[in-house]
Coordinates of C-alpha atoms in Angstrom, one line a residue:
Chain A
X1 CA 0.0 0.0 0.0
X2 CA 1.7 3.2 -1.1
X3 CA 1.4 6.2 1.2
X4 CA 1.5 9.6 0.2
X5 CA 0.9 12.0 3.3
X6 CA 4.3 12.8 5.3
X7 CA 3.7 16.4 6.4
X8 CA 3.1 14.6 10.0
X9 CA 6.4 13.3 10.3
X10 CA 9.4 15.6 11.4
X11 CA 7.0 18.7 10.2
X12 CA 6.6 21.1 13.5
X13 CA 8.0 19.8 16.3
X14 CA 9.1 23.3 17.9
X15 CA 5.7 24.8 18.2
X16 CA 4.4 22.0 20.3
X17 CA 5.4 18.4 20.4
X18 CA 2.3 17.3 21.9
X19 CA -0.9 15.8 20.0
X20 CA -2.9 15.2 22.5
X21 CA -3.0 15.9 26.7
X22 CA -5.1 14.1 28.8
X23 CA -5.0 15.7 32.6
X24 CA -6.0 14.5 35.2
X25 CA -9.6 13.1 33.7
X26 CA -12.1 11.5 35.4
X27 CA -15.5 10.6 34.3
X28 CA -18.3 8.9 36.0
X29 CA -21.8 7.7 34.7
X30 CA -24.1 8.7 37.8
X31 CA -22.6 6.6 40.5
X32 CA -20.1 4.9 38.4
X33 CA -17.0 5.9 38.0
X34 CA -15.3 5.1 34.7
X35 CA -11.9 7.2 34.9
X36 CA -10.1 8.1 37.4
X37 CA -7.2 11.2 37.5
X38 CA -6.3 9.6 34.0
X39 CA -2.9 11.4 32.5
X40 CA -1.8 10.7 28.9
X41 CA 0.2 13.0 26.4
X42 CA 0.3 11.9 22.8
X43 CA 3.3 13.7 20.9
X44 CA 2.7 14.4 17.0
X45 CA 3.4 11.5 15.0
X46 CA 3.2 9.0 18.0
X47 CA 1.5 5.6 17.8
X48 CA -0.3 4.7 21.3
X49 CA -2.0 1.5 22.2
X50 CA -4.4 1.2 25.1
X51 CA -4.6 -2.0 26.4
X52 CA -7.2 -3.3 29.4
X53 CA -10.0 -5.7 30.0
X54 CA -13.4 -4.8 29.2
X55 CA -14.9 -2.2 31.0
X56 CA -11.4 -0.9 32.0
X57 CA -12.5 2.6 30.9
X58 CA -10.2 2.2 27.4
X59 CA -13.2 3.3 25.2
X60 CA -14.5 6.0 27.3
X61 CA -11.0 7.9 27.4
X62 CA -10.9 7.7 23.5
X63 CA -14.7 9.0 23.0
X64 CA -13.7 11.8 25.7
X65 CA -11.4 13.0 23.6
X66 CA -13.6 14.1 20.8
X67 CA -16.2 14.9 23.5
X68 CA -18.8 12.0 22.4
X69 CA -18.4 11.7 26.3
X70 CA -18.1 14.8 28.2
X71 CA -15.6 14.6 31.2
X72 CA -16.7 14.8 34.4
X73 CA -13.4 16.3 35.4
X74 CA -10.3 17.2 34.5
X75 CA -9.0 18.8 31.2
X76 CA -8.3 17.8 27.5
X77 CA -6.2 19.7 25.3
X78 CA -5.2 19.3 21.4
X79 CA -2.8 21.3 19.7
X80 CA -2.2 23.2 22.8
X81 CA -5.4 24.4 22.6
X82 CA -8.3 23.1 26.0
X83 CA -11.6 21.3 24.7
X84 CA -12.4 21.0 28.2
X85 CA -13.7 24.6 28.3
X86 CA -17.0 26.5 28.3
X87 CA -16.5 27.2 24.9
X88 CA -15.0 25.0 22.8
X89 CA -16.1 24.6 18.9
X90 CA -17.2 21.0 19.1
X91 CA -17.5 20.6 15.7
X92 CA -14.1 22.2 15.2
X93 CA -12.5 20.0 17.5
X94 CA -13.8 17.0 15.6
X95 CA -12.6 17.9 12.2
X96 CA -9.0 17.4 13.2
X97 CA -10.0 14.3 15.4
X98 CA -10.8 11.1 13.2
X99 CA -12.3 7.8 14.9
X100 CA -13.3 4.5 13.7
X101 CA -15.3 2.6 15.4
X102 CA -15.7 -1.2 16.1
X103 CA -18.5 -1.7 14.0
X104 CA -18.3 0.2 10.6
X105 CA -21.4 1.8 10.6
X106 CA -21.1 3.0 6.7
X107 CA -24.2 4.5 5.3
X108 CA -25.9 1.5 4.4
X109 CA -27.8 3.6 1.0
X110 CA -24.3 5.2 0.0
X111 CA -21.4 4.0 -2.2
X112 CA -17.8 3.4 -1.2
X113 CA -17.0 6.5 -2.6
X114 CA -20.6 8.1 -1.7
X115 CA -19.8 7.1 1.8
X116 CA -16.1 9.3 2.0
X117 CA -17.7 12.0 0.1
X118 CA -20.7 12.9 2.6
X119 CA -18.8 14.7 5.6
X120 CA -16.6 16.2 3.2
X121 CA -19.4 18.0 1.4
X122 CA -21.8 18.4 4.5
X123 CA -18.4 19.6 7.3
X124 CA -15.8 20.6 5.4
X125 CA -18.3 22.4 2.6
X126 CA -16.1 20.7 -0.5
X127 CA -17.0 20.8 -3.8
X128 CA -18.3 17.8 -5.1
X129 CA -15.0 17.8 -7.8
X130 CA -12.7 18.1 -4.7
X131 CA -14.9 16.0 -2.2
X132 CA -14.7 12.9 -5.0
X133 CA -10.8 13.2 -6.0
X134 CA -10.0 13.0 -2.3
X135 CA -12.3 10.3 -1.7
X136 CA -10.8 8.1 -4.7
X137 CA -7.3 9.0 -3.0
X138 CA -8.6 7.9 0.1
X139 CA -9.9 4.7 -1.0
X140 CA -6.6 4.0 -3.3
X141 CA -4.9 4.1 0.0
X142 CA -6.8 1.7 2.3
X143 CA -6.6 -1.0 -1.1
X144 CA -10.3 -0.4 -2.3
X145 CA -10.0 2.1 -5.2
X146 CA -11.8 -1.0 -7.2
X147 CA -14.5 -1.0 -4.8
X148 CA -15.5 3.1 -5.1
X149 CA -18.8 2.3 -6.5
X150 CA -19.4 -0.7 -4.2
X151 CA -22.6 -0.5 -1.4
X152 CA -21.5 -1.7 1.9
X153 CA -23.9 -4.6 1.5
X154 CA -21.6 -5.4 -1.2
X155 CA -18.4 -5.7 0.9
X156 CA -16.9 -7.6 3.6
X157 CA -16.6 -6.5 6.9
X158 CA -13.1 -5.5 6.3
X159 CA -13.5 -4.0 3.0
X160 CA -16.4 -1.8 5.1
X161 CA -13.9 -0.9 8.1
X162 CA -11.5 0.6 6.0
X163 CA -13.9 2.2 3.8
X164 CA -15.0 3.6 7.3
X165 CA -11.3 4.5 7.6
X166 CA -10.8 6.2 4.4
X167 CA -14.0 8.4 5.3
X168 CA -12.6 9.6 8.6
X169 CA -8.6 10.0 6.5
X170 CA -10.8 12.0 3.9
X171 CA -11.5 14.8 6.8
X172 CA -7.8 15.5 7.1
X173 CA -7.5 14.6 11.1
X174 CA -5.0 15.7 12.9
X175 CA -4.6 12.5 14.8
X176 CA -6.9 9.2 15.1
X177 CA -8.2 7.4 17.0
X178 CA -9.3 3.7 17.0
X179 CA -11.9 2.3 19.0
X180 CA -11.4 -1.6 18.8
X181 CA -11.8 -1.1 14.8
X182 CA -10.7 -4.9 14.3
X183 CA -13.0 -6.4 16.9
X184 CA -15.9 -7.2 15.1
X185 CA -14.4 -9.0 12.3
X186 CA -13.7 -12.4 11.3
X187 CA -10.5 -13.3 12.2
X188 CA -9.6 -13.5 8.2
X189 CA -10.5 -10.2 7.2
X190 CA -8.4 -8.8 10.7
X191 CA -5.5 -8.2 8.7
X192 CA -6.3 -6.0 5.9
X193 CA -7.4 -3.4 8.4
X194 CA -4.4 -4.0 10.9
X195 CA -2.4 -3.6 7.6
X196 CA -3.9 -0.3 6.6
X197 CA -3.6 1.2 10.2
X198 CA 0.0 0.2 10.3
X199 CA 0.8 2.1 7.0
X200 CA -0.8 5.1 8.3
X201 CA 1.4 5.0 11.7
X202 CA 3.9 4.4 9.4
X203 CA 3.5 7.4 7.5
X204 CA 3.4 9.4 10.9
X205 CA -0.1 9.8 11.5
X206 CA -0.6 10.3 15.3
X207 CA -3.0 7.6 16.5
X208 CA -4.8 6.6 20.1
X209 CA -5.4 2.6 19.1
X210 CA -7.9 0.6 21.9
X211 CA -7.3 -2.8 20.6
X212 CA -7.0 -6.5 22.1
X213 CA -4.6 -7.3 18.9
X214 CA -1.1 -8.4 21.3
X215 CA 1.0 -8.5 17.8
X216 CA 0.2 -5.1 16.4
X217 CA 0.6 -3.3 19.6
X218 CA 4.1 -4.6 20.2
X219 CA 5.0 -4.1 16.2
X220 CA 3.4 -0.6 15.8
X221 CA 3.1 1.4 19.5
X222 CA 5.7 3.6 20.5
X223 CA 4.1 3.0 23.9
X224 CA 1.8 0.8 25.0
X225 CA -1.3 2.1 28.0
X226 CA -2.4 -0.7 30.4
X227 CA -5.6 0.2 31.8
X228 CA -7.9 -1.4 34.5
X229 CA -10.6 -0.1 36.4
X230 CA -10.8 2.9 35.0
X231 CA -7.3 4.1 36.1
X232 CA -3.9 3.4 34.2
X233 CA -2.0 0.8 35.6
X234 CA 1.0 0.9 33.9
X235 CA 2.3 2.4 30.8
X236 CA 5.8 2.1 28.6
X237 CA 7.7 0.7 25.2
X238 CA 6.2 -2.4 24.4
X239 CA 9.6 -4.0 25.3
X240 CA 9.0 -2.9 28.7
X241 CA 5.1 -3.6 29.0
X242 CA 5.0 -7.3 27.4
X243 CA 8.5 -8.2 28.4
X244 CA 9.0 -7.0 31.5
X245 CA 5.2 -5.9 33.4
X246 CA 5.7 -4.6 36.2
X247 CA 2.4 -4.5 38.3
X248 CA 0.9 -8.1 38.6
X249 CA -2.5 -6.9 37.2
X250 CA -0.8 -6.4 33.9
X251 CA 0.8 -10.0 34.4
X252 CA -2.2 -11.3 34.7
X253 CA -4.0 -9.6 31.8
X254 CA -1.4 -10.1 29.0
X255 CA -0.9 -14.1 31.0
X256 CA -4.9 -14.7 30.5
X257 CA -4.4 -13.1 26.5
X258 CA -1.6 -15.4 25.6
Chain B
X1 CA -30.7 -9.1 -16.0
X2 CA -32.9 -9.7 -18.9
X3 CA -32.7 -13.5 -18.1
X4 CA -33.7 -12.5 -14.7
X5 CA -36.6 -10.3 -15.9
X6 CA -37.9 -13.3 -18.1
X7 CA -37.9 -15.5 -15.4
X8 CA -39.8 -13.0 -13.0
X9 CA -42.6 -12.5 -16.0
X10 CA -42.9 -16.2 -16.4
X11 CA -43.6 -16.5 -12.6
X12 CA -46.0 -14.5 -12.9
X13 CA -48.1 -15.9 -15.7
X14 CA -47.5 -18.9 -14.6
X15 CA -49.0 -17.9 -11.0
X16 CA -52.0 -16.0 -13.2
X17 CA -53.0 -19.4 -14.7
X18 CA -52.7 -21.2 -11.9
X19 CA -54.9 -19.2 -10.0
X20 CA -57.1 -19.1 -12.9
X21 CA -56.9 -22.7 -13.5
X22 CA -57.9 -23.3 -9.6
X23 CA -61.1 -20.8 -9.8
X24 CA -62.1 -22.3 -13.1
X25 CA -61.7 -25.8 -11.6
X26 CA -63.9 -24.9 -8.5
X27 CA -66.5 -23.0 -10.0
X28 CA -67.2 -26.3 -12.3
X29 CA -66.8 -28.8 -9.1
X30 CA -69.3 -26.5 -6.5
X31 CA -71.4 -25.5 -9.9
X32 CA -73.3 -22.7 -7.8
X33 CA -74.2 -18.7 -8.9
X34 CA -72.1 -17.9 -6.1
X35 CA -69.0 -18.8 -7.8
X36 CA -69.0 -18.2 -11.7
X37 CA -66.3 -19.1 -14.1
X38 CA -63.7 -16.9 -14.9
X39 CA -65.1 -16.2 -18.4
X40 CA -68.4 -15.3 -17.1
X41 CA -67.0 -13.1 -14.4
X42 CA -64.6 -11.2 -17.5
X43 CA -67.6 -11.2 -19.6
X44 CA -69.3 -9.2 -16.5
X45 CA -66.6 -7.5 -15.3
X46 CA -66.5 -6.0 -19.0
X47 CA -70.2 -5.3 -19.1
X48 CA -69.7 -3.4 -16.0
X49 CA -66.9 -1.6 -15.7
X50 CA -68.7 1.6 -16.2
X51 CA -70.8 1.2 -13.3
X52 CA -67.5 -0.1 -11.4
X53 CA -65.1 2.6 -11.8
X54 CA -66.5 5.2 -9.8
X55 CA -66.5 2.8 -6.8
X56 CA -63.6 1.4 -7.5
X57 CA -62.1 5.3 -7.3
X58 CA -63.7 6.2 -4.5
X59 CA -62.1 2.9 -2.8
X60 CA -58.9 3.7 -4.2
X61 CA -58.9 7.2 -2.5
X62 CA -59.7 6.0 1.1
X63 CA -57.4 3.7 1.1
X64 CA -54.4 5.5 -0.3
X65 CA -55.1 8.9 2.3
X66 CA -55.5 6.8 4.9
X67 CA -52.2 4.8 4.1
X68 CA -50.6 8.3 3.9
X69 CA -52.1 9.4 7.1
X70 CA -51.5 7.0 9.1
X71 CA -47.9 6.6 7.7
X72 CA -47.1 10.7 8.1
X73 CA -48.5 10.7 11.8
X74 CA -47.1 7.6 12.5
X75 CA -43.2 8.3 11.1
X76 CA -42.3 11.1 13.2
X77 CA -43.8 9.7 16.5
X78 CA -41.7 6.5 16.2
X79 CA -38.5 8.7 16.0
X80 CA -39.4 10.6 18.5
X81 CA -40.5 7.5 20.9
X82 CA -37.3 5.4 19.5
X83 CA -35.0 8.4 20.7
X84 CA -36.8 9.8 24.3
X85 CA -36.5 7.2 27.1
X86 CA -39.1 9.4 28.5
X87 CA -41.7 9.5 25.7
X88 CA -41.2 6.0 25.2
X89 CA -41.6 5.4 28.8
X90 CA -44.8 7.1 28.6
X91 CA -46.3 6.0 25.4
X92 CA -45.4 2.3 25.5
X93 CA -47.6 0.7 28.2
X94 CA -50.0 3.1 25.8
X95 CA -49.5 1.7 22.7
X96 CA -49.2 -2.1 23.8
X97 CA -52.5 -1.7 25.4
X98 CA -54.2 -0.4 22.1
X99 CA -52.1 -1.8 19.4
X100 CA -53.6 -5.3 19.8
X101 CA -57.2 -3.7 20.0
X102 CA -59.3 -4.4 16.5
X103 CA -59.3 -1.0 15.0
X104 CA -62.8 -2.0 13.1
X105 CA -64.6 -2.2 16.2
X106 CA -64.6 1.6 16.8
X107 CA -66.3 1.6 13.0
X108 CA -70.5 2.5 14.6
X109 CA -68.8 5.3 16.8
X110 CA -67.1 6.8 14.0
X111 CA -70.3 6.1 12.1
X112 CA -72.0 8.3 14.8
X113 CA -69.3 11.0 14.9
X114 CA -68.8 11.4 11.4
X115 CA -71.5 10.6 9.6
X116 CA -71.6 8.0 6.2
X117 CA -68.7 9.4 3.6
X118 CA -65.4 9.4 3.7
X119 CA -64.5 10.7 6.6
X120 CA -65.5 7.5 9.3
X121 CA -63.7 5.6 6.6
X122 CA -60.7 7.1 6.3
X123 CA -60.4 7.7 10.1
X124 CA -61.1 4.3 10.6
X125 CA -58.3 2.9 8.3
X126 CA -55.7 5.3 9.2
X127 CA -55.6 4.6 12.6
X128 CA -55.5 0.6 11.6
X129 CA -52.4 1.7 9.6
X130 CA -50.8 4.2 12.0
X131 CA -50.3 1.9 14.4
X132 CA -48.6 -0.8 12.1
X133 CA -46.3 1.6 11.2
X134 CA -45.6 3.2 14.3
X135 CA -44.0 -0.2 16.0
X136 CA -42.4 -1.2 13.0
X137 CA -40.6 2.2 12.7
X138 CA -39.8 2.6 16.2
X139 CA -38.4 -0.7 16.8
X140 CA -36.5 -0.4 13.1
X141 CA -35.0 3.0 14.7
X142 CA -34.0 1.0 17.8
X143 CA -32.1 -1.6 16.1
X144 CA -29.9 1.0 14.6
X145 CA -27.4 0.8 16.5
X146 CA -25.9 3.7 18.7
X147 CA -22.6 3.7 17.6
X148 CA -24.1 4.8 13.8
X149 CA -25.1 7.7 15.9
X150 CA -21.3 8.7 16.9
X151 CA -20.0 7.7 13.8
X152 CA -21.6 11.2 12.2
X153 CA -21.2 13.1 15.3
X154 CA -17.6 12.1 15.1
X155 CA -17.7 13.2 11.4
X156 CA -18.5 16.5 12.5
X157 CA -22.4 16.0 11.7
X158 CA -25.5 17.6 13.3
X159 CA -28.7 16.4 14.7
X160 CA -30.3 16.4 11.2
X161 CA -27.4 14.8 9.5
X162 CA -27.8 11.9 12.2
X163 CA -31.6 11.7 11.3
X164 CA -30.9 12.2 7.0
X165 CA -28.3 9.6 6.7
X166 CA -28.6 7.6 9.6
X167 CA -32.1 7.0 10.8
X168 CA -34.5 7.6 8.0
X169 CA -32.7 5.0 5.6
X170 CA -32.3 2.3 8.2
X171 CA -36.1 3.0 8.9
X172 CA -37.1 3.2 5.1
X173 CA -37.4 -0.1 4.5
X174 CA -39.7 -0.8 7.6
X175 CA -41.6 1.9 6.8
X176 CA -42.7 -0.1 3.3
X177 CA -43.0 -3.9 4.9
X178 CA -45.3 -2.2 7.5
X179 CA -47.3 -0.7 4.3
X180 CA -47.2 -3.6 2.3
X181 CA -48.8 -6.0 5.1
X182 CA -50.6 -2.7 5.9
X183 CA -52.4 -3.0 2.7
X184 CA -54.2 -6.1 3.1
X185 CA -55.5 -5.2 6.5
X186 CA -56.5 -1.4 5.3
X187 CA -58.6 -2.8 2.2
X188 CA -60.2 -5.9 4.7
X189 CA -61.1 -2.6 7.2
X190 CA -62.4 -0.6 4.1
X191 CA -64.9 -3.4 2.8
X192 CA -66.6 -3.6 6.6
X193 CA -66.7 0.0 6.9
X194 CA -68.2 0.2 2.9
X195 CA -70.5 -2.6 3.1
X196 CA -71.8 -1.6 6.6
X197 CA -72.2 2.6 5.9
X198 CA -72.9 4.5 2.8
X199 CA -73.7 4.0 -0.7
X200 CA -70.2 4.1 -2.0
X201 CA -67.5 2.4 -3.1
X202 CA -66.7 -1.1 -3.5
X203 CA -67.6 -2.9 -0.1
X204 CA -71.3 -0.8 -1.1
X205 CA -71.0 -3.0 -4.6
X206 CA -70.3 -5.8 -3.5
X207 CA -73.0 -6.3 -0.5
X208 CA -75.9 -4.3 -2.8
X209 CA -74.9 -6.9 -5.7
X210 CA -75.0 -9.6 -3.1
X211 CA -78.7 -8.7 -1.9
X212 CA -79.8 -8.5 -5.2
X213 CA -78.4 -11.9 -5.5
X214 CA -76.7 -10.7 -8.6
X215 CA -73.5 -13.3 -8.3
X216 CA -71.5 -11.9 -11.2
X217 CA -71.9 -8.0 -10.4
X218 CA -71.2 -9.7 -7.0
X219 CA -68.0 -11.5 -8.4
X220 CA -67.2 -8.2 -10.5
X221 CA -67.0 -6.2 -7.1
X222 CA -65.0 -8.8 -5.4
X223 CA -62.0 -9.0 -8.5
X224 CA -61.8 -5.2 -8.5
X225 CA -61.2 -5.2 -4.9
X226 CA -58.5 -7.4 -5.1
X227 CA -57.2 -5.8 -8.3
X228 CA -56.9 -2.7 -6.1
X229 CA -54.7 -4.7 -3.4
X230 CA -53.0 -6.0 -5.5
X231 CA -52.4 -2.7 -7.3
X232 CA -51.0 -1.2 -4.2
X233 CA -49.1 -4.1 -3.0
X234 CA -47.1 -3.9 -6.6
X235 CA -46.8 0.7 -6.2
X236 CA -44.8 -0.3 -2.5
X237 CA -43.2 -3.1 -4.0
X238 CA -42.1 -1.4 -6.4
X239 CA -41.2 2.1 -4.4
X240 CA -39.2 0.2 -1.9
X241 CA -37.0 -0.9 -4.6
X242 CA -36.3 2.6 -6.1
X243 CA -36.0 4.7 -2.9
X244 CA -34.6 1.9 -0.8
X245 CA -32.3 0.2 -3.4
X246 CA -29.4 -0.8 -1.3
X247 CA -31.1 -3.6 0.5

């Protein structure tokens, strides 16, 4: 798969370094609390993998940062700039913040192409000329440019996930994040998507990746997150995090995945 | 695709003469007035079709506003009780209690309230089909599932976005299966409410043809009725394919 976005890579690093900071969050559903004094900083071009058992709070830290959950405390801030505030441009914010989800959720009546095009034209206000050229890019570089004029009924699950990937690369994000994007799929069509986000890490994308796949997270991270009850537990290289865990509850997690 | 198309055609005559063959078959084996033949019921149906079309107009036009106003009440409320926990909570226990109830039997108080044209008719049938729709729509909006939702919020889309692209075509297609059963139902509702009120349309027809103990007028009555199910059946049919094409 040939890449053709670099600008992430090496581009400003002296303005500021970091993608993403996560300070100090905490976010409870009534009595249930979810995430607890959770810190993360994501530098520009970094690849982070959040690890964790099911209902660890892994999802919930992802959607907070494009606000599909709203903190309960604590403060968020991309590109230096807080979306934690009073008044922060939610739909601004979400531009440069793409995410894929576990299941695809395409628009079932819309092509391929149809499907990359929408936000483009809707958000971003691009011409249809403009909104279909990137979308053909788009979908040339997740592998489907043969698929453009395909309905999602007409495609496997992972020919649909990285459509769904192509639609959110098509908004230009800034950074993106993955919200178990491979866990829905048969364990066949796994790779074409795990494939696709590796090219894109390798192309310097910055990316927040919630995933139970062991073998891209040590290949791809830069660090991998441990999370568990809502708080992180432990956090490092992959070297240091599969190799050599620290805390027993890690142990026992990446113990009961092998 | 023209292979296909041939095939579908052939179905279908060969369903037409089958059906025809059955009727003609019948008619000779219970050899009664209450049944002609085929040929005898064209050759009737043909001598009367003047007489029949402005009943079989009048018919048409209940049904169809009631199909459309039962459907645009019933569309909006279904979003609306698919999305608000608190709507829902309220209307459920509302709706399960009266969805089961027989619309027909409110027929003699509409007949009371509204006197003997349309309007008793048309009431009647669009409540039969509002309420069809309404639990097919709402639980089709339910099944959507929530992450579809955050997929366009996380693309930057609005409310309206979420309801364009998300939730009106995942309910599209319920919204036609509800109208196609619907239409059996809605033309069963309209010949009570014809033959019991009025002197219009084809439930009229049929039950003044009936007393007259005119079989084939009877028989005439009876095939335009179904010809106008049928009719309808095959416009949703064939809507649901054009505006709902993806399925």
């Amino acid at each position: 798969m040939l890449l053709t976005i670099n600008i992430w890579k090496g581009d400003v690093v002296a303005e500021s370094d970091i993608m993403v900071s996560i300070q100090h969050l905490s976010k409870s559903f009534g009595e249930t609390e979810v995430l607890r004094d959770v810190n993360v900083d994501v530098k520009r071009g970094e690849v982070v993998v959040v690890l964790g058992p099911s209902g660890s709070g892994k999802s919930t830290m992802l959607r907070c940062i494009n606000l599909l959950e709203k903190p309960t405390g604590g403060h968020i801030y991309i590109e230096g700039e807080e979306i934690t505030g009073a008044n922060t441009n939610v739909d601004k914010l979400r531009e440069h913040v793409g995410m894929v989800f576990q299941q695809f959720n395409l628009f079932p009546h819309l092509t391929a192409k149809k499907n990359v095009m929408l936000a483009q034209r809707k958000v971003l206000k691009r011409s249809a000329q403009e909104a279909e050229r990137i979308a053909i890019e788009q979908l040339g570089r997740v592998g489907l440019a043969d698929r453009a004029d395909f309905l999602p009924s007409q495609l496997s699950g992972g020919q649909q996930q990285r459509v769904a990937i192509a639609r959110a690369l098509a908004m230009d994000p800034h950074v993106m994040l993955f919200d178990e994007a491979t866990s829905a799929l048969d364990p066949e069509l796994v790779r074409g998507v795990l494939d696709v986000m590796r090219s894109l890490a390798e192309a310097g994308m910055t990316m927040v990746v919630v995933t139970h796949e062991m073998g891209f997270a040590r290949e791809v991270a830069d660090r991998v997150i441990f999370m568990e009850g809502g708080v992180i537990v432990e956090e490092g290289t992959p070297t240091e995090v599969f190799d050599h865990p620290k805390h027993n509850r890690t142990k026992d997690f990446l113990g009961h995945i092998k | 695709m023209k292979r296909d198309f041939l095939r579908k055609i052939g179905g279908y005559v060969f369903a037409v003469v089958f059906i025809v063959a059955g009727w003609w078959l019948t008619a000779i084996v219970l050899n009664s007035p209450a049944l002609p033949t085929p040929a005898e019921t064209i050759r009737v149906l043909a001598g009367n079709v003047d007489v029949l079309v402005p009943y079989f107009w009048t018919s048409a036009y209940r049904v169809v506003v009631s199909l459309l106003v039962g459907t645009l009440l019933a569309v909006p409320i279904a979003q609306v009780c698919a999305h608000s926990r608190t709507l829902d909570a309220l209307f459920a226990p509302v709706l399960y209690l009266l969805y089961p109830i027989p619309k027909v039997v409110l027929l003699p108080i509409l007949l009371v309230l509204l006197g003997l044209a349309d309007a008793p008719k048309i009431v009647l049938i669009s409540l039969t089909v509002f309420f069809q729709v309404l639990v097919a729509v709402r639980d089709a909006v339910r099944a959507v599932p929530e992450s579809a939702e955050l997929a366009v919020r996380a693309l930057g889309g609005s409310a309206w976005d979420e309801y364009r692209h998300v939730a009106l075509p995942s309910t599209l297609p319920a919204v036609f299966t509800s109208l196609r059963i619907g239409v059996g139902t809605a033309i069963a509702v309209l010949f009570i409410a014809e033959a019991m009120a009025g002197s219009t349309g084809l439930g009229y027809f049929i039950m003044q043809s009936w007393s007259m103990v005119n079989y084939p007028r009877m028989f005439a009555g009876i095939i335009a009725m179904a010809l106008l199910g049928v009719v309808l059946y095959a416009v949703f049919d064939l809507l649901e394919r054009s505006l709902a094409r993806w399925r």
